[in-house]
Short mmCIF file of C-alpha atoms and ligand atoms in Angstrom, two decimals:
data_model
loop_
_atom_site.label_atom_id
_atom_site.label_comp_id
_atom_site.label_asym_id
_atom_site.label_seq_id
_atom_site.Cartn_x
_atom_site.Cartn_y
_atom_site.Cartn_z
CA MET A 1 28.76 -50.66 -4.05
CA PRO A 2 29.81 -47.54 -2.15
CA GLU A 3 30.39 -44.58 -4.46
CA LEU A 4 31.49 -41.02 -3.76
CA PRO A 5 28.49 -39.92 -1.61
CA GLU A 6 28.66 -43.09 0.50
CA VAL A 7 32.41 -42.81 1.07
CA HIS A 8 32.05 -39.08 1.71
CA THR A 9 29.41 -39.79 4.40
CA ILE A 10 31.63 -42.34 6.14
CA THR A 11 34.67 -40.05 5.96
CA LYS A 12 32.87 -37.01 7.41
CA ASP A 13 31.49 -39.01 10.32
CA LEU A 14 34.79 -40.77 10.95
CA ALA A 15 36.69 -37.48 11.03
CA ARG A 16 34.68 -36.36 14.07
CA TYR A 17 35.62 -39.44 16.05
CA ALA A 18 39.03 -40.45 14.74
CA GLU A 19 40.90 -37.17 14.22
CA ASN A 20 43.32 -36.65 17.12
CA SER A 21 42.70 -40.16 18.45
CA ILE A 22 45.49 -42.57 19.29
CA ILE A 23 45.68 -46.09 17.86
CA LYS A 24 45.95 -48.41 20.86
CA GLU A 25 45.59 -51.84 19.32
CA VAL A 26 45.31 -53.55 15.92
CA LYS A 27 43.72 -56.94 15.28
CA VAL A 28 43.76 -58.83 12.00
CA ASN A 29 41.49 -61.81 11.42
CA SER A 30 43.60 -64.89 10.70
CA GLU A 31 41.49 -65.64 7.58
CA TYR A 32 42.34 -62.26 6.10
CA LYS A 33 45.38 -62.92 3.94
CA LYS A 34 45.61 -59.51 2.28
CA VAL A 35 47.65 -58.29 5.23
CA THR A 36 50.77 -60.36 4.67
CA ASN A 37 52.76 -59.16 7.68
CA VAL A 38 50.58 -58.55 10.72
CA GLU A 39 53.48 -57.67 13.04
CA ASP A 40 54.72 -55.05 10.61
CA LEU A 41 51.20 -53.60 10.34
CA LYS A 42 50.94 -53.34 14.13
CA ARG A 43 54.38 -51.76 14.43
CA ARG A 44 53.44 -49.11 11.86
CA LEU A 45 50.06 -48.29 13.43
CA VAL A 46 50.07 -48.71 17.21
CA ASN A 47 50.73 -45.54 19.26
CA ASN A 48 50.25 -43.32 16.22
CA LYS A 49 47.94 -40.36 16.33
CA VAL A 50 45.36 -40.08 13.54
CA THR A 51 45.93 -36.49 12.41
CA THR A 52 43.30 -36.15 9.66
CA VAL A 53 40.61 -38.24 7.98
CA SER A 54 39.88 -37.47 4.35
CA ARG A 55 38.80 -39.00 1.07
CA ILE A 56 40.36 -39.41 -2.34
CA ALA A 57 37.84 -40.67 -4.90
CA LYS A 58 36.39 -43.76 -3.16
CA ASN A 59 39.36 -44.23 -0.79
CA ILE A 60 39.06 -43.39 2.90
CA ILE A 61 42.36 -41.94 4.14
CA LEU A 62 43.57 -41.75 7.75
CA GLU A 63 46.76 -39.73 7.95
CA LEU A 64 49.05 -40.75 10.81
CA SER A 65 51.54 -38.79 12.90
CA SER A 66 54.30 -41.03 11.51
CA GLY A 67 53.65 -39.57 8.04
CA GLU A 68 52.12 -42.81 6.76
CA TYR A 69 48.52 -43.35 5.67
CA ILE A 70 45.85 -45.95 6.30
CA VAL A 71 43.88 -46.39 3.06
CA VAL A 72 40.57 -48.23 3.04
CA HIS A 73 38.71 -49.03 -0.18
CA LEU A 74 35.32 -50.69 0.30
CA ALA A 75 34.94 -52.00 -3.28
CA MET A 76 31.83 -54.21 -3.51
CA THR A 77 30.91 -55.46 -0.04
CA GLY A 78 33.29 -53.61 2.28
CA ARG A 79 32.06 -51.83 5.38
CA LEU A 80 33.78 -49.55 7.82
CA LEU A 81 32.04 -49.56 11.18
CA LEU A 82 32.72 -47.59 14.34
CA ARG A 83 31.68 -49.44 17.49
CA LYS A 84 32.04 -48.80 21.19
CA GLN A 85 34.46 -51.14 22.86
CA GLY A 86 32.70 -54.42 23.73
CA HIS A 87 30.05 -54.11 20.99
CA PRO A 88 29.16 -57.59 19.62
CA ALA A 89 31.27 -58.77 16.69
CA ASP A 90 30.21 -57.71 13.20
CA GLY A 91 30.02 -60.07 10.25
CA TRP A 92 33.14 -60.53 8.12
CA GLU A 93 35.47 -58.50 10.36
CA ARG A 94 38.92 -58.41 8.76
CA VAL A 95 40.86 -55.69 10.54
CA SER A 96 39.95 -53.88 13.74
CA ILE A 97 41.69 -50.84 15.19
CA THR A 98 41.14 -49.64 18.73
CA LEU A 99 41.11 -45.84 18.98
CA GLU A 100 41.28 -43.73 22.12
CA LYS A 101 40.21 -40.11 22.22
CA LYS A 102 39.69 -38.08 25.40
CA GLY A 103 39.18 -41.25 27.44
CA ASN A 104 36.62 -42.73 24.99
CA ILE A 105 37.55 -46.02 23.38
CA PHE A 106 36.17 -47.10 20.01
CA GLU A 107 36.81 -49.91 17.58
CA LEU A 108 37.08 -49.12 13.90
CA ARG A 109 36.16 -52.32 12.10
CA TYR A 110 36.89 -53.04 8.48
CA CYS A 111 34.50 -55.78 7.38
CA ASP A 112 34.37 -57.32 3.93
CA MET A 113 32.46 -60.40 2.87
CA ARG A 114 33.81 -60.86 -0.66
CA MET A 115 37.18 -59.23 0.01
CA PHE A 116 37.47 -57.19 -3.17
CA GLY A 117 38.21 -54.16 -0.98
CA LYS A 118 41.44 -53.32 0.75
CA PHE A 119 42.89 -52.14 4.02
CA ASP A 120 46.39 -50.91 3.48
CA VAL A 121 49.13 -48.77 5.04
CA LEU A 122 51.04 -46.63 2.57
CA ASN A 123 54.21 -44.59 2.88
CA GLN A 124 54.44 -41.16 1.26
CA SER A 125 55.65 -42.32 -2.15
CA GLU A 126 53.04 -45.10 -2.34
CA PHE A 127 50.43 -42.54 -1.35
CA ASN A 128 51.56 -40.13 -4.08
CA ASN A 129 51.32 -43.00 -6.51
CA LEU A 130 47.70 -43.62 -5.45
CA LEU A 131 46.87 -39.92 -5.87
CA SER A 132 48.19 -39.90 -9.42
CA LYS A 133 45.69 -42.60 -10.46
CA TYR A 134 42.61 -40.39 -10.23
CA GLY A 135 41.12 -37.71 -12.41
CA PRO A 136 39.33 -34.68 -10.94
CA GLU A 137 36.01 -35.07 -9.16
CA PRO A 138 32.81 -33.44 -10.45
CA LEU A 139 32.38 -31.84 -7.01
CA ASN A 140 35.66 -29.98 -7.37
CA PRO A 141 34.42 -26.37 -7.73
CA ASN A 142 37.46 -25.49 -9.84
CA LEU A 143 36.50 -27.98 -12.55
CA THR A 144 35.08 -25.93 -15.44
CA ASP A 145 32.65 -27.06 -18.17
CA GLU A 146 35.44 -26.64 -20.70
CA GLN A 147 37.87 -28.85 -18.76
CA PHE A 148 35.12 -31.40 -18.18
CA LEU A 149 34.42 -31.59 -21.92
CA ASN A 150 38.12 -31.99 -22.70
CA ILE A 151 38.38 -34.86 -20.22
CA LEU A 152 35.31 -36.57 -21.70
CA ILE A 153 36.50 -36.37 -25.29
CA SER A 154 40.01 -37.50 -24.36
CA LYS A 155 38.67 -41.06 -24.21
CA LYS A 156 37.18 -42.41 -27.41
CA SER A 157 34.38 -44.41 -25.93
CA SER A 158 30.76 -44.23 -24.82
CA ILE A 159 29.98 -41.40 -22.41
CA LYS A 160 29.00 -43.85 -19.69
CA ASN A 161 32.34 -45.63 -19.84
CA VAL A 162 34.26 -42.38 -19.47
CA LEU A 163 32.24 -41.29 -16.46
CA LEU A 164 33.01 -44.61 -14.76
CA ASP A 165 36.72 -44.44 -15.61
CA GLN A 166 38.27 -43.26 -12.33
CA SER A 167 41.46 -42.14 -14.05
CA LYS A 168 39.37 -39.63 -16.04
CA ILE A 169 36.64 -38.59 -13.57
CA ALA A 170 36.91 -39.77 -9.98
CA GLY A 171 34.14 -40.90 -7.68
CA MET A 172 31.18 -41.40 -10.03
CA GLY A 173 29.60 -44.83 -9.80
CA ASN A 174 26.98 -46.68 -11.78
CA ALA A 175 23.73 -45.46 -10.23
CA TYR A 176 24.79 -41.79 -10.01
CA VAL A 177 26.09 -41.84 -13.61
CA THR A 178 22.85 -43.42 -14.86
CA ASP A 179 20.71 -40.76 -13.18
CA ALA A 180 22.98 -37.87 -14.21
CA LEU A 181 22.80 -38.94 -17.88
CA TRP A 182 19.02 -38.99 -17.68
CA ILE A 183 18.88 -35.48 -16.19
CA ALA A 184 21.27 -34.21 -18.89
CA LYS A 185 19.19 -35.99 -21.61
CA ILE A 186 22.20 -37.90 -22.94
CA HIS A 187 21.92 -41.49 -24.16
CA PRO A 188 24.44 -43.62 -22.22
CA THR A 189 26.00 -45.10 -25.37
CA THR A 190 26.63 -41.67 -26.98
CA HIS A 191 30.16 -41.60 -28.34
CA THR A 192 32.29 -38.92 -26.68
CA THR A 193 33.25 -37.40 -30.07
CA LYS A 194 29.58 -36.38 -30.48
CA LEU A 195 29.42 -34.41 -27.23
CA THR A 196 28.92 -30.66 -27.36
CA LYS A 197 29.93 -27.94 -24.92
CA LYS A 198 26.26 -27.73 -23.91
CA ASP A 199 26.25 -31.48 -23.12
CA ALA A 200 29.30 -31.05 -20.89
CA THR A 201 27.67 -28.11 -19.09
CA ASN A 202 24.44 -30.04 -18.52
CA LEU A 203 26.22 -33.21 -17.51
CA LEU A 204 28.55 -31.56 -15.01
CA LYS A 205 25.59 -29.77 -13.45
CA ALA A 206 23.58 -33.03 -13.33
CA SER A 207 26.53 -34.97 -11.85
CA ARG A 208 26.95 -32.37 -9.11
CA GLU A 209 23.22 -32.40 -8.43
CA MET A 210 23.14 -36.20 -8.05
CA LEU A 211 26.31 -36.40 -5.93
CA ASN A 212 25.20 -33.59 -3.62
CA GLU A 213 21.77 -35.14 -3.25
CA GLY A 214 23.39 -38.52 -2.52
CA ILE A 215 25.48 -36.89 0.20
CA LYS A 216 22.42 -35.16 1.67
CA ASN A 217 20.59 -38.51 1.77
CA ARG A 218 23.64 -40.32 3.21
CA GLY A 219 24.10 -42.57 0.20
CA ILE A 220 22.40 -45.47 -1.55
CA SER A 221 21.59 -48.66 0.37
CA MET A 222 20.46 -51.17 -2.26
CA SER A 223 22.31 -54.19 -0.92
CA ASP A 224 25.34 -53.99 1.34
CA TYR A 225 26.07 -50.36 2.03
CA VAL A 226 25.65 -49.04 5.55
CA ASP A 227 27.26 -46.00 7.11
CA LEU A 228 29.87 -45.84 9.89
CA PHE A 229 27.21 -46.60 12.50
CA GLY A 230 25.60 -49.47 10.56
CA LYS A 231 22.65 -47.40 9.28
CA LYS A 232 21.29 -47.39 5.74
CA GLY A 233 21.26 -44.42 3.39
CA ASN A 234 18.15 -43.06 1.62
CA GLN A 235 19.18 -42.08 -1.90
CA GLN A 236 17.61 -45.27 -3.36
CA ASN A 237 14.25 -43.59 -2.63
CA PHE A 238 15.17 -40.70 -4.93
CA PHE A 239 16.46 -42.48 -8.04
CA ARG A 240 15.58 -40.68 -11.27
CA ILE A 241 15.73 -43.62 -13.68
CA TYR A 242 18.08 -46.13 -12.08
CA SER A 243 16.17 -49.39 -11.37
CA LYS A 244 12.91 -47.91 -12.78
CA THR A 245 10.63 -49.48 -15.41
CA ILE A 246 8.64 -46.35 -16.36
CA CYS A 247 10.20 -42.94 -17.05
CA THR A 248 9.08 -40.46 -14.41
CA LYS A 249 9.22 -37.61 -16.95
CA CYS A 250 7.39 -39.00 -20.01
CA ASN A 251 5.79 -42.27 -18.81
CA ASN A 252 7.53 -44.26 -21.53
CA LYS A 253 9.02 -47.67 -20.91
CA VAL A 254 12.58 -47.52 -19.56
CA GLU A 255 15.13 -49.62 -21.42
CA PHE A 256 17.78 -51.70 -19.73
CA ILE A 257 21.09 -52.60 -21.34
CA LYS A 258 24.54 -53.58 -20.15
CA ILE A 259 27.52 -51.38 -20.89
CA ASN A 260 30.82 -52.91 -19.85
CA ASN A 261 28.80 -55.39 -17.81
CA ARG A 262 27.16 -52.64 -15.72
CA GLY A 263 23.37 -52.39 -15.68
CA THR A 264 22.27 -49.23 -17.48
CA TYR A 265 18.80 -47.69 -17.56
CA PHE A 266 17.72 -45.03 -20.04
CA CYS A 267 14.59 -43.56 -21.59
CA PRO A 268 14.68 -43.71 -25.40
CA GLU A 269 12.26 -40.79 -25.50
CA CYS A 270 14.09 -38.41 -23.13
CA GLN A 271 17.59 -39.62 -24.08
CA PRO A 272 17.44 -40.24 -27.84
CA LEU A 273 20.57 -41.59 -29.48
CA ARG A 274 21.97 -39.03 -31.89
ZN1 ZN B 301 11.33 -40.28 -20.63
#
């Protein structure tokens, strides 16, 4: 499942190709029922210029000259692929946009096998509504340890649940959270009321370390994720404890539990429950 570093990687690459391009054509696969009005979608997209490409949490945003926004969320199995015109079809293509920039023509293909993701066009007020759903990101340099702690304790729950709650902290996903908790020596079921200022400091630092490393390694490719060009990321080769059986720090057996149905790894020795 693409998390912040994966979506960041796609967005950065896409910005180079799509910014200042013109949308020439839009195709929607007839099996894709999430777009309810294909003609309306075409009318709103074709002949628009893509002014900027950016990211909000795990949403990829293409801002258009009309003032509207294309929003793509990859959810579980979504892919966004950039192909030269005439490239063979990709699996599970749902929406395809033809872009022209300086005489070069590309197809931006939104593919999604299980269709939990979305491809949407939002007007300004719908876009503002989307923005209001997300908490700050750990990578935001203005986020202080103090603010981070206040956000964490504002939800009475296990620390892992809060970190995955996008309305509290945006962009952190399961594998990055699992590894960050291990670095910060915090047991994933620790109740937020037991967190100290020092925990928040360590955890924010560990979260930034994992997200920045994930970005450097172009994301995690465990199952479906590939980048804009169909290539895999490398972060799965640098997991700290996620998917491991033996702790790399103390050689103890790693424990596996489920929290909110998400697989969670921790070392009882390095992350004792208080
Ligand atoms: Zn350990």
